[in-house]
Short mmCIF file of C-alpha atoms in Angstrom, two decimals:
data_model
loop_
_atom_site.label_atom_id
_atom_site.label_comp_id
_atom_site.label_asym_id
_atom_site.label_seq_id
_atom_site.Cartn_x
_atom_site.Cartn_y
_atom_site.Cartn_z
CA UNK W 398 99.59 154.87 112.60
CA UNK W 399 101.31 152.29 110.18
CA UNK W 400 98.79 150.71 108.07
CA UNK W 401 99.69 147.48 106.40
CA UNK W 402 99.08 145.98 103.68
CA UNK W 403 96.01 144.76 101.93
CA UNK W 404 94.62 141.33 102.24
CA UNK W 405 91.84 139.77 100.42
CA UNK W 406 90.79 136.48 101.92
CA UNK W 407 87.84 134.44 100.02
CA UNK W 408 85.46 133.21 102.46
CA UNK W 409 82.09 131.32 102.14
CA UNK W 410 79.82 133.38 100.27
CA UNK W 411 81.41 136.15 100.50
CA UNK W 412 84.82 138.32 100.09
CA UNK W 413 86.54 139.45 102.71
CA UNK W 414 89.42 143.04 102.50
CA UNK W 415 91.47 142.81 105.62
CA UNK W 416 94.39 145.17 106.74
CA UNK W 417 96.69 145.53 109.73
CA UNK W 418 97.25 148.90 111.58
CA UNK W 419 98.29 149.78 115.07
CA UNK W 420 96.57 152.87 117.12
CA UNK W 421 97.92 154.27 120.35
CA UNK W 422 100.90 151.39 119.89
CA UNK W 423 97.85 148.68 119.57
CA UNK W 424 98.02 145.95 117.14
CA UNK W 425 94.56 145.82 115.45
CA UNK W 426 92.61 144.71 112.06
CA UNK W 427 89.97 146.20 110.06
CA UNK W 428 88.03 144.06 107.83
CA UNK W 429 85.10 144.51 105.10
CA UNK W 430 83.03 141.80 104.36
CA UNK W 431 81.39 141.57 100.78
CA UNK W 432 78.66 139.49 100.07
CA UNK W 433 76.42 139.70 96.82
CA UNK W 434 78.59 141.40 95.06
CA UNK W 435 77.49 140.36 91.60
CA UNK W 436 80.68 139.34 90.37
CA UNK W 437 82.32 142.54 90.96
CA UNK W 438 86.10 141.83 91.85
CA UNK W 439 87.57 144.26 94.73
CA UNK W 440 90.36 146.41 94.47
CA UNK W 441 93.67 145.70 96.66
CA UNK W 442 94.38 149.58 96.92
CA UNK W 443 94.70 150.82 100.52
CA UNK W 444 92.47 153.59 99.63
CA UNK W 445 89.29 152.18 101.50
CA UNK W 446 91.53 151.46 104.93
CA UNK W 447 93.07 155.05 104.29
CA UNK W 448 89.40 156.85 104.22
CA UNK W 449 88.19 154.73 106.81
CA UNK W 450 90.92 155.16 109.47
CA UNK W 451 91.89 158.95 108.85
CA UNK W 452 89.21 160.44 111.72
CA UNK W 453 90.56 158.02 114.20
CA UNK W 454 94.06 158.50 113.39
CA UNK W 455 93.55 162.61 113.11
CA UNK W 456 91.51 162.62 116.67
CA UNK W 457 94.91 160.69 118.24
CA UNK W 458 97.05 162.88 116.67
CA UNK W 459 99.22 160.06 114.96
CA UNK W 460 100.23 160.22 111.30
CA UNK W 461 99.96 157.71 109.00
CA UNK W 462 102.37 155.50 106.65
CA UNK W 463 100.43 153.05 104.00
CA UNK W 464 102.39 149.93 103.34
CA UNK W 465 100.71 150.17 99.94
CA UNK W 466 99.35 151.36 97.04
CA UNK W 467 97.14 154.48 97.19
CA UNK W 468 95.49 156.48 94.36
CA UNK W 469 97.50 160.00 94.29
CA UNK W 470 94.47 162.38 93.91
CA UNK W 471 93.20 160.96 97.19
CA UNK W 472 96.23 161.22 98.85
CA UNK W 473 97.06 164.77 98.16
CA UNK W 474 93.31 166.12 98.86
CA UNK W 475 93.43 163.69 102.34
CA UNK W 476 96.86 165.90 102.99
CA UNK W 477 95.17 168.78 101.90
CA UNK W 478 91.85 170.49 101.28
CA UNK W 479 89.86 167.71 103.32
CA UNK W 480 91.88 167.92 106.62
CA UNK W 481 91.49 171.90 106.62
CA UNK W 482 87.32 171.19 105.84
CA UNK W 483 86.90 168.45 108.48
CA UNK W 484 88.99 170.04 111.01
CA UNK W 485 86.46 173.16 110.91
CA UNK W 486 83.90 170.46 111.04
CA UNK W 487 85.04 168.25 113.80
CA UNK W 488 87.60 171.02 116.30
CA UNK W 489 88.71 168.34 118.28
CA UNK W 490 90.90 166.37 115.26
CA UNK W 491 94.39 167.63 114.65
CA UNK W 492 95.82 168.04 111.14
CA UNK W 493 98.44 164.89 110.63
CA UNK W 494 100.69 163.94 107.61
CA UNK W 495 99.96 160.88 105.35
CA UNK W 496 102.54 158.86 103.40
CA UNK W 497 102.68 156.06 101.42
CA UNK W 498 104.67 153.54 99.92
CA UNK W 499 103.26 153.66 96.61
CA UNK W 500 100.64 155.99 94.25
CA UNK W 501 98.50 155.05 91.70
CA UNK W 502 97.44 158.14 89.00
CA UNK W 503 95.95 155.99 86.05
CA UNK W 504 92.03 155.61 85.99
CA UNK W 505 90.25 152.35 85.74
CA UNK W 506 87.61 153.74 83.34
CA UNK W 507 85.44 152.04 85.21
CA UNK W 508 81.48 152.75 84.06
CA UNK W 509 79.43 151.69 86.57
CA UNK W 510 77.45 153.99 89.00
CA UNK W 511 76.46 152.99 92.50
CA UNK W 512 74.35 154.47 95.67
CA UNK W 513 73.63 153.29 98.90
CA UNK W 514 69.94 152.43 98.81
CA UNK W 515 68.02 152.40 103.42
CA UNK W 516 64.90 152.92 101.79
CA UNK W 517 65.00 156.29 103.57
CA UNK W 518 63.86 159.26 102.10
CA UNK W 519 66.93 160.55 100.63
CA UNK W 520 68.07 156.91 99.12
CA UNK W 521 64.45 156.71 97.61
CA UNK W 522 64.64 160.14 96.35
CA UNK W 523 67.80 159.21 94.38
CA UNK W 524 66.90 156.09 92.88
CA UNK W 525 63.95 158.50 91.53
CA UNK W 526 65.78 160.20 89.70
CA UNK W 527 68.98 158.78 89.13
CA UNK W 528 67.35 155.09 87.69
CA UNK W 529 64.61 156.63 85.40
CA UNK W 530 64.07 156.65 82.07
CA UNK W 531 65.41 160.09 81.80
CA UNK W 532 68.35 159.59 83.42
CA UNK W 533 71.51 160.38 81.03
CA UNK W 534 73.49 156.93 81.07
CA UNK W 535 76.96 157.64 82.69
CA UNK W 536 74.70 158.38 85.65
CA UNK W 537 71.99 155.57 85.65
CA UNK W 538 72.26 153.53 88.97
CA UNK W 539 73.71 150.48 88.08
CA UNK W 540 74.29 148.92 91.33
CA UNK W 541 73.06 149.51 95.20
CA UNK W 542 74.56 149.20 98.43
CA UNK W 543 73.90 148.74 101.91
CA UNK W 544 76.18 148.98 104.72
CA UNK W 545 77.22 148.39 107.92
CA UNK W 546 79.29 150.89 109.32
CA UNK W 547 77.62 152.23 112.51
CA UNK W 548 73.79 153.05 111.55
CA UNK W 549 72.33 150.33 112.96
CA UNK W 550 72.55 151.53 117.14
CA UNK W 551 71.95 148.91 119.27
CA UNK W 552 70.71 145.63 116.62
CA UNK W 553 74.01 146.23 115.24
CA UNK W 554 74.78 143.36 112.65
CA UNK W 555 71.65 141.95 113.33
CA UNK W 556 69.52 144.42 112.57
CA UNK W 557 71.79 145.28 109.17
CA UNK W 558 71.40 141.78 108.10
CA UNK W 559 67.46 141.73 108.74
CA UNK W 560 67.17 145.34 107.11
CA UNK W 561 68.94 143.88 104.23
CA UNK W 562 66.93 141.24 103.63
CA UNK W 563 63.74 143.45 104.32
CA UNK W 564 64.84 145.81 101.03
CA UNK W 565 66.19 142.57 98.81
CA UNK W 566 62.86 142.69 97.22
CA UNK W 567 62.91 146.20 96.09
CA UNK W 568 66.39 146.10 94.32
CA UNK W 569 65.41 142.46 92.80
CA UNK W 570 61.81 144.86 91.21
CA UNK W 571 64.53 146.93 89.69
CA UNK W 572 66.85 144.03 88.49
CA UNK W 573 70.01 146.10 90.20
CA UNK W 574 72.32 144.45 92.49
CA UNK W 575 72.49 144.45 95.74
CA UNK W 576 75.52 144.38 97.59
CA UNK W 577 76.00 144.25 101.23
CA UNK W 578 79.00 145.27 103.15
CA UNK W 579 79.74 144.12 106.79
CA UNK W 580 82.53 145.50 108.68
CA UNK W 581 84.11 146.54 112.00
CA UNK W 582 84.78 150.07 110.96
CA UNK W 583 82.76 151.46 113.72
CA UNK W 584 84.87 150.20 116.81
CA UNK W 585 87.72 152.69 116.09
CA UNK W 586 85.30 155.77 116.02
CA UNK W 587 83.85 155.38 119.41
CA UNK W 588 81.82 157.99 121.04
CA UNK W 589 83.95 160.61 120.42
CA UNK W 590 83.50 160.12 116.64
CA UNK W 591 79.90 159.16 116.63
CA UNK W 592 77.99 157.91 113.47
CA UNK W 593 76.03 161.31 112.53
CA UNK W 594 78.93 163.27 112.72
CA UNK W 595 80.84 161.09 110.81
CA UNK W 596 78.58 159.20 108.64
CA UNK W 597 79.91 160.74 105.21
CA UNK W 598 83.50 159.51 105.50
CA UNK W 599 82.48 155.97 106.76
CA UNK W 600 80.22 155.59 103.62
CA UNK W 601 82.45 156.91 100.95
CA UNK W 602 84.81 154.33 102.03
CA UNK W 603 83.28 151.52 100.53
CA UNK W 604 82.71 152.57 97.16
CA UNK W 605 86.50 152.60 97.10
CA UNK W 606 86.47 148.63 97.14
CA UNK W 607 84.69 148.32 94.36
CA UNK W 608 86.31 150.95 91.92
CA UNK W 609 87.72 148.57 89.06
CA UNK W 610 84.15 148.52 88.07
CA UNK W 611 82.61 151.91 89.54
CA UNK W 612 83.21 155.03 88.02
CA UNK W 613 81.02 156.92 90.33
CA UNK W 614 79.23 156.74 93.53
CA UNK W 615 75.98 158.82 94.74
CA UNK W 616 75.54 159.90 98.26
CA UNK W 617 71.96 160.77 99.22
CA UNK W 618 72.08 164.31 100.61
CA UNK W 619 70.25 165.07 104.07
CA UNK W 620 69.98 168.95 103.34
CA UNK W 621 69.42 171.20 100.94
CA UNK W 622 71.47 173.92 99.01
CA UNK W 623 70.11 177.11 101.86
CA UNK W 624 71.19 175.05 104.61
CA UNK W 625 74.55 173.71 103.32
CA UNK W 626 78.08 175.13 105.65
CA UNK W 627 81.32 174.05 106.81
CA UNK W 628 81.55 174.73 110.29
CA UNK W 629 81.67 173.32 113.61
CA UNK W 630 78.44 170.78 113.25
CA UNK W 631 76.77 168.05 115.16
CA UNK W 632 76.23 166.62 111.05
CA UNK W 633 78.73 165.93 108.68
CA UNK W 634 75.77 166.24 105.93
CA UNK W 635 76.16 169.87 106.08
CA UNK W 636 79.09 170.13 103.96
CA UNK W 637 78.74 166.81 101.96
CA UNK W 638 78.65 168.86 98.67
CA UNK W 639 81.96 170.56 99.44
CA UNK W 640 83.67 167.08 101.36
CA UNK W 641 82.61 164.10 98.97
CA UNK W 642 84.46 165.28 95.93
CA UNK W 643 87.62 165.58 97.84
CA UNK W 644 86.73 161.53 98.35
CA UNK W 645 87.45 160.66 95.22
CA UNK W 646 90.34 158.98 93.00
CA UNK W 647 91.40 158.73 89.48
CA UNK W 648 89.07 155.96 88.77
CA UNK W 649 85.56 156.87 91.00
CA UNK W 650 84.14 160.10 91.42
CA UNK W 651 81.70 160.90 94.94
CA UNK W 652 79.22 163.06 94.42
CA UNK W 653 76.38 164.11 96.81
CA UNK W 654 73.32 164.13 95.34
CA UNK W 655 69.18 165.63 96.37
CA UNK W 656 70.39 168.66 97.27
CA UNK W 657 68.08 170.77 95.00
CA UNK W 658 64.94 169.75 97.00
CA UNK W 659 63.41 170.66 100.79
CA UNK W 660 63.10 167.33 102.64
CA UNK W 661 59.84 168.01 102.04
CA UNK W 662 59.83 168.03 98.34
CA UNK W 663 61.71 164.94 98.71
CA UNK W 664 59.12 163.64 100.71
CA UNK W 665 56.10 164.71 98.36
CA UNK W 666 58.46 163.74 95.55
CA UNK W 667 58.62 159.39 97.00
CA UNK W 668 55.36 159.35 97.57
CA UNK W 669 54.62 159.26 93.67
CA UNK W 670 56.47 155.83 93.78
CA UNK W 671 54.52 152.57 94.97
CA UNK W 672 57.78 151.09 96.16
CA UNK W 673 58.31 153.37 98.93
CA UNK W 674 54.57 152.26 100.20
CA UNK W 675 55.37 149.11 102.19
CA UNK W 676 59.21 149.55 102.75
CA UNK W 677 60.20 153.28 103.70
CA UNK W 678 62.22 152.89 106.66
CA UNK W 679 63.30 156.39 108.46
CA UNK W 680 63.33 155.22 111.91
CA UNK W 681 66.74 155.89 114.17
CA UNK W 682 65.65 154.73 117.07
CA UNK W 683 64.26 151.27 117.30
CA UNK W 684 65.81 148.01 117.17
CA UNK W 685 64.13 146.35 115.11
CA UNK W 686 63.53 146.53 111.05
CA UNK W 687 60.64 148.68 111.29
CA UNK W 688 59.59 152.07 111.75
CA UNK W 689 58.73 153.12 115.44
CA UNK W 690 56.30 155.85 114.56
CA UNK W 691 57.67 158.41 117.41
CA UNK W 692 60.80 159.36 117.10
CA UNK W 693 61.36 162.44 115.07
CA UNK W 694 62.66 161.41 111.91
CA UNK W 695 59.25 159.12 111.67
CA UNK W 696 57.31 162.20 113.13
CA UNK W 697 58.54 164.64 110.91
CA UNK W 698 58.05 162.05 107.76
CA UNK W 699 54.78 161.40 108.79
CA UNK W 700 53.65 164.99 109.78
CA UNK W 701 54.69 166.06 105.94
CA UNK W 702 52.37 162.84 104.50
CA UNK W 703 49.66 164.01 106.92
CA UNK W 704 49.54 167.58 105.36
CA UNK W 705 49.75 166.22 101.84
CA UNK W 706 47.06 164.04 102.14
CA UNK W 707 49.50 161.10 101.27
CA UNK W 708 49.52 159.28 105.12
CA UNK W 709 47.08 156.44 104.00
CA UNK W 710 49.14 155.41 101.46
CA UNK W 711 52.18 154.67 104.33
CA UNK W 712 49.85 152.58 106.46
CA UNK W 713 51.90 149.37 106.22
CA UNK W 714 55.11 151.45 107.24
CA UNK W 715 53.81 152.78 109.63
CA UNK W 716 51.50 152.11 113.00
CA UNK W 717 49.19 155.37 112.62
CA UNK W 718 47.60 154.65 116.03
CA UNK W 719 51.44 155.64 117.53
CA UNK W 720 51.87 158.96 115.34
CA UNK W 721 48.60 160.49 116.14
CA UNK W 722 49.48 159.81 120.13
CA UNK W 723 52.63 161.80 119.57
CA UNK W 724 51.65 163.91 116.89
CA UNK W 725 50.61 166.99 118.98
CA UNK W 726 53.78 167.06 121.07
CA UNK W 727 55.80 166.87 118.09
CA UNK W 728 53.75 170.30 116.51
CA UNK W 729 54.44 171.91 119.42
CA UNK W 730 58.61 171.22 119.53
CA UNK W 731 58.75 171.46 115.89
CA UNK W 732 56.92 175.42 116.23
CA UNK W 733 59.56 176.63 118.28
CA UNK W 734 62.96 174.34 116.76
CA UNK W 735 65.90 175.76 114.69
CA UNK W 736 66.13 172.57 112.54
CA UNK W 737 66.09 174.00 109.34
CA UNK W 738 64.26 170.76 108.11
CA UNK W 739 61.16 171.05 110.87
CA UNK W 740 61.21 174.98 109.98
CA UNK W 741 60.37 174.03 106.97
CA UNK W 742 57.84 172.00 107.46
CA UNK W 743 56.24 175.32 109.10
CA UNK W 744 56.79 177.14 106.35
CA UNK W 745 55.20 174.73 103.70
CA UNK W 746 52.22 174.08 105.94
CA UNK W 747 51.15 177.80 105.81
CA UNK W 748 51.61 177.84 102.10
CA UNK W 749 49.34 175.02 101.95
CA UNK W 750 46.48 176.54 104.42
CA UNK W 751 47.25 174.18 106.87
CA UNK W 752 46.63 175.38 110.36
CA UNK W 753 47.83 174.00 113.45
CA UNK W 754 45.30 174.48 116.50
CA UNK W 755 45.55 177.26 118.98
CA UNK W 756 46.44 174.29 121.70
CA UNK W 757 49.47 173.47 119.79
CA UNK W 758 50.76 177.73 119.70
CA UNK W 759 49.59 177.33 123.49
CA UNK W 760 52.39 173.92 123.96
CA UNK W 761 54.52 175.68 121.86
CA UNK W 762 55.13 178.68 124.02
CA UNK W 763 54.59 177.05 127.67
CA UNK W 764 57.89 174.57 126.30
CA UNK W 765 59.80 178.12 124.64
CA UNK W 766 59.25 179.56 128.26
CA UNK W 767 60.48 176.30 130.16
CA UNK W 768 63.29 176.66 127.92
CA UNK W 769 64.24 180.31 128.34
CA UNK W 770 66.25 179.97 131.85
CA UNK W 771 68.76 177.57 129.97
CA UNK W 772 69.04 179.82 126.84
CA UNK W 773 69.33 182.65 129.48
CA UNK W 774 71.87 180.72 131.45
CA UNK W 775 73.60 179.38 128.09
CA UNK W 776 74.19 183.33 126.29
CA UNK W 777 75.30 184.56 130.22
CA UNK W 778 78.35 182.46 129.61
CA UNK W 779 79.82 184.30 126.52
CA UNK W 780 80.49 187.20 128.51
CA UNK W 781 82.26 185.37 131.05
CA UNK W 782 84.08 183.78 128.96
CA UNK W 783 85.38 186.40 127.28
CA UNK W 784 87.22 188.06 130.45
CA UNK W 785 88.40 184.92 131.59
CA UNK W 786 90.17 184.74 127.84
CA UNK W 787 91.35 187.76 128.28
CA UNK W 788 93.00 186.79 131.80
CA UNK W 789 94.14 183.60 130.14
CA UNK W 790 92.68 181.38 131.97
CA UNK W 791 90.43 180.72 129.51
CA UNK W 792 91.46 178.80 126.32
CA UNK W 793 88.63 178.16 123.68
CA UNK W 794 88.95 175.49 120.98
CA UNK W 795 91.46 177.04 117.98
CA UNK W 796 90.67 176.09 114.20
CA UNK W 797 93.62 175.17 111.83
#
């Protein structure tokens, strides 16, 4: 993969970073899109077309030359430490070498400190504690940012723009700006690359435009410290603590950040601050700029609010009439799930004295036994496997 070099076209309202790079011998462009960015000028490094094209280029096997300027420190870790993290992560992506014309070691100094802000749990977890009085300065949020790099499922840019424009009100309470990023990132991942397992690279990408101004950038953590790996992983959250740093240049540090609290205590911790009330969006699966109420990121939210006590105060977030029609089906999967963030919920509910009803143990185990043929079928295949290995005609997936 030769990537060219940087372009920065001004366009109505908005800035736009452009670069040329060809994949599988295909001529194509990727392109960022900055609007509201409250006077912050962007960088002409290659560093955010770098991070955003090294999964694509690393699952075709190609290796990359920059026709540009690149900060060292990411270079060497992108040659380095992160390939040997993400290829335990992702099996399928083969280790490649990365050149460039030119490196960059001298550090902006840059002050500022910016975070994505979805209004989801994590994001509204963060701006608790990293935009509060206590907060020591070189870490107060100074700016927020939303993006569009492959969250947004089937509204696409439509449903970024009206999600946008749904949370403008929040970060205008605050007095922070609010920049939005558009871009096209997302066709050059594909299925094979999809957006959970690949959400952390896509976001720390953008920070990188802005980093004559931003010294650091805060990534809302999905899990906690117990639950943190690096391994083969349907979730590229699970190592963010270990992956973000290695994201970093002279001039802007990543950091993940929540990590210290359960989703729940995040949860219980948001619901102490009137701004989530009206505007906490968790939802994955709908279209539309709203929470659906059924899917299990709003189930789970919603079950934790229930058991607090807390649900009332959600009721313009959320249609209530929805949850409790799904709300026993969800007990029941959640009592017999691995997801370390619905076992939890489990957990904390007994510490409370909260007691699910005998009809949800009675779900519970009628779905664990129409499960048990495929877990059956599922551990009868390691065995097999293993002699046909032996016989070589076998080959499982090798780490590097």
């Amino acid at each position: 993969m030769d990537i060219g070099p940087v372009s920065i076209v001004p366009k109505e309202g908005a800035i736009v970073y452009q670069v040329n790079f060809d994949l599988k011998g295909q001529a194509q462009q990727l392109w960022f899109e900055i609007s509201h960015s409250a006077n912050l000028s962007v960088s002409n490094s290659a560093d955010t077309a770098l991070v955003s094209l090294l999964l694509p280029a690393m699952l075709a096997n190609e290796s990359i030359h920059v026709s540009g300027s690149v900060s060292e420190q990411l270079l060497f870790n992108l040659n380095n430490a992160y390939q040997t993290l993400v290829i335990q992560q992702i099996p399928k992506l083969q280790r490649i070498t990365i050149t460039a014309d030119h490196c960059c070691n001298k550090s902006n100094s840059a002050t500022g400190v910016i975070s994505g802000f979805s209004a989801g749990v994590d994001s509204f977890c963060t701006i608790t504690d990293y935009f509060a009085d206590s907060t020591p300065s070189a870490l107060k949020i100074s700016h927020l940012l939303y993006n569009n790099v492959g969250s947004h499922g089937l509204g696409k840019e439509r449903l970024f723009r009206e999600r946008y424009e749904q949370l403008k009100h929040s970060a205008s309470t605050w007095k922070l700006p609010f920049i939005m990023v558009n871009s096209n990132m997302n066709d050059f991942y594909k299925r094979a690359l999809d957006f959970q397992l690949t959400h952390t690279i896509r976001n720390a990408a953008i920070p990188l435009l802005f980093q004559k101004h931003i010294g650091h950038f805060l990534y809302s953590s999905a899990y906690s410290y117990q639950d943190l790996y690096v391994g083969s992983s349907y979730d590229m959250a699970y190592s963010d603590v270990f992956s973000l740093p290695l994201l970093s240049t002279e001039s802007l540090q990543s950091h993940s950040v929540g990590s210290e609290y359960s989703r729940v205590e995040k949860t219980l911790r948001i619901s102490y601050n009137s701004h989530s009330f009206k505007v906490l969006d968790v939802c994955v699966k709908g279209d539309l700029a709203q929470n659906c109420s059924h899917c299990e990121k709003c189930l789970r939210t919603l079950l934790t609010l229930d058991i607090a006590d807390k649900l009332s105060l959600y009721q313009d977030s959320f249609d209530m009439a929805v949850y409790q029609q799904h709300k026993d089906q969800f007990i029941a999967d959640m009592l017999i799930s691995k997801d370390p963030l619905l076992k939890e919920i489990v957990l904390w509910a007994k510490q409370q004295r909260y007691y699910f009803s005998f009809k949800h143990y009675l779900l519970a185990a009628f779905l664990y036994l129409k499960g048990t043929p495929n877990i059956a079928l599922k551990n009868a295949k390691k065995p097999v496997k293993f002699v046909l290995a032996r016989l070589g005609l076998y080959h499982p997936k090798q780490y590097h």
